[in-house]
XYZ file of C-alpha atoms in Angstrom:
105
model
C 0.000 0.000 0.000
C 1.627 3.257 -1.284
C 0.855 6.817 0.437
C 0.169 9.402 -2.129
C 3.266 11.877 -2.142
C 2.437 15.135 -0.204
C 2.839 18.018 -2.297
C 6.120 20.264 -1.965
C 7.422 17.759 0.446
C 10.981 17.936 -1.712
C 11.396 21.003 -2.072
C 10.270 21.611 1.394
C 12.566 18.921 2.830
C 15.947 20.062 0.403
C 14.862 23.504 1.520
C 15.802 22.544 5.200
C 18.382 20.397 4.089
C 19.868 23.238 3.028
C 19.570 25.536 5.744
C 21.109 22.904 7.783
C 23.761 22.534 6.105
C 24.850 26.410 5.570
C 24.294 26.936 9.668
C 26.962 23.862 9.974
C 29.368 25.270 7.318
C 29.043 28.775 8.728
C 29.665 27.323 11.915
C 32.922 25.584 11.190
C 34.129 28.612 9.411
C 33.314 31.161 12.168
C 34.133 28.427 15.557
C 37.255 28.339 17.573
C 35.968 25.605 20.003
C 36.676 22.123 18.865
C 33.600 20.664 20.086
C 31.663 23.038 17.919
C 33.000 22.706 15.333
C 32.487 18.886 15.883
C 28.689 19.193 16.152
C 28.508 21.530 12.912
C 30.277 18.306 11.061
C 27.134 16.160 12.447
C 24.839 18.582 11.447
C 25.967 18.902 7.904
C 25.892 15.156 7.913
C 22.567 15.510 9.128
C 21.480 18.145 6.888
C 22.888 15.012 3.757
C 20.976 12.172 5.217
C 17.722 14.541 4.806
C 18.374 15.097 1.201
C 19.169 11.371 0.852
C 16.211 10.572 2.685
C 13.735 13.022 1.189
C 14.914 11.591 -2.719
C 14.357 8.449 -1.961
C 10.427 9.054 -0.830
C 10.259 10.634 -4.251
C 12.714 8.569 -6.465
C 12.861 5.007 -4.285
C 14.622 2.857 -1.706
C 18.270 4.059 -2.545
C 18.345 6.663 -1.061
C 17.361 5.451 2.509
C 20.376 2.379 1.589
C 22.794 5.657 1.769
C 21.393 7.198 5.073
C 22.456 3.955 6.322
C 26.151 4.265 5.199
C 26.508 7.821 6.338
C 25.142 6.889 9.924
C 27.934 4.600 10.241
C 29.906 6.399 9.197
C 29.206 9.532 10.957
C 29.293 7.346 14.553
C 33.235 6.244 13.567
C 33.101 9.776 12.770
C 31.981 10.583 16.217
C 33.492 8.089 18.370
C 36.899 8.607 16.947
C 36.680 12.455 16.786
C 35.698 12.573 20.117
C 38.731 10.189 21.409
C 40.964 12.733 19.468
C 39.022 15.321 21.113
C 40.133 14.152 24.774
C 43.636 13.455 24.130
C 44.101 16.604 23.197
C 42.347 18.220 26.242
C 44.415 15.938 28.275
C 47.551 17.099 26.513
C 46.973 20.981 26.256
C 44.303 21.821 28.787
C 41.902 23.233 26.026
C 39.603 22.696 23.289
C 40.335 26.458 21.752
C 41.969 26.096 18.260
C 44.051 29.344 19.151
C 45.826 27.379 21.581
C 46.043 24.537 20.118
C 49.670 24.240 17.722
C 50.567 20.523 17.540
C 53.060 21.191 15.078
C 55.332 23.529 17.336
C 56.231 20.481 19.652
């Protein structure tokens, strides 16, 4: 039993999509905290698994095969990010990319 497509539900939904993603890009560019910037990566990945999501209702069942490989991907993502995250709080007391220079020894 198929559901009759809602009107303007793609545009509406790559619409948001959209907006997500440019409030996680903006983010990243205009952050200094680490763990900001972290959660404007998930968003943006977010902001793809509603486009991939909102295709498939209108195109098929790819789509929602995709969301499935980006959430795995985004909780590596996650838990190794996070691990990185920590060691380098343990190491330099901060999460503030000003005072954070790895390369300086």
């Amino acid at each position: 039993m198929d559901a009759a497509p809602v009107p303007g539900f793609l545009s509406h939904a790559l619409l948001l999509s959209l907006l997500l993603f440019v409030i996680g890009a903006f983010g990243i560019f205009l952050r200094r905290n680490v763990i900001t910037i972290f959660m404007c990566v998930e968003l943006m990945l977010n902001a793809v698994n509603l486009t991939f999501v909102a295709l498939a209702q209108s195109l098929g069942v790819a789509g929602q095969i995709f969301v499935f490989f980006v959430m795995a991907v985004a909780a590596a993502e996650a838990a190794v990010g996070l691990a990185i995250i920590l060691a380098i709080y343990r190491h330099k007391q901060t999460v503030d990319l000003q005072n954070i220079n790895l390369l300086k020894g």
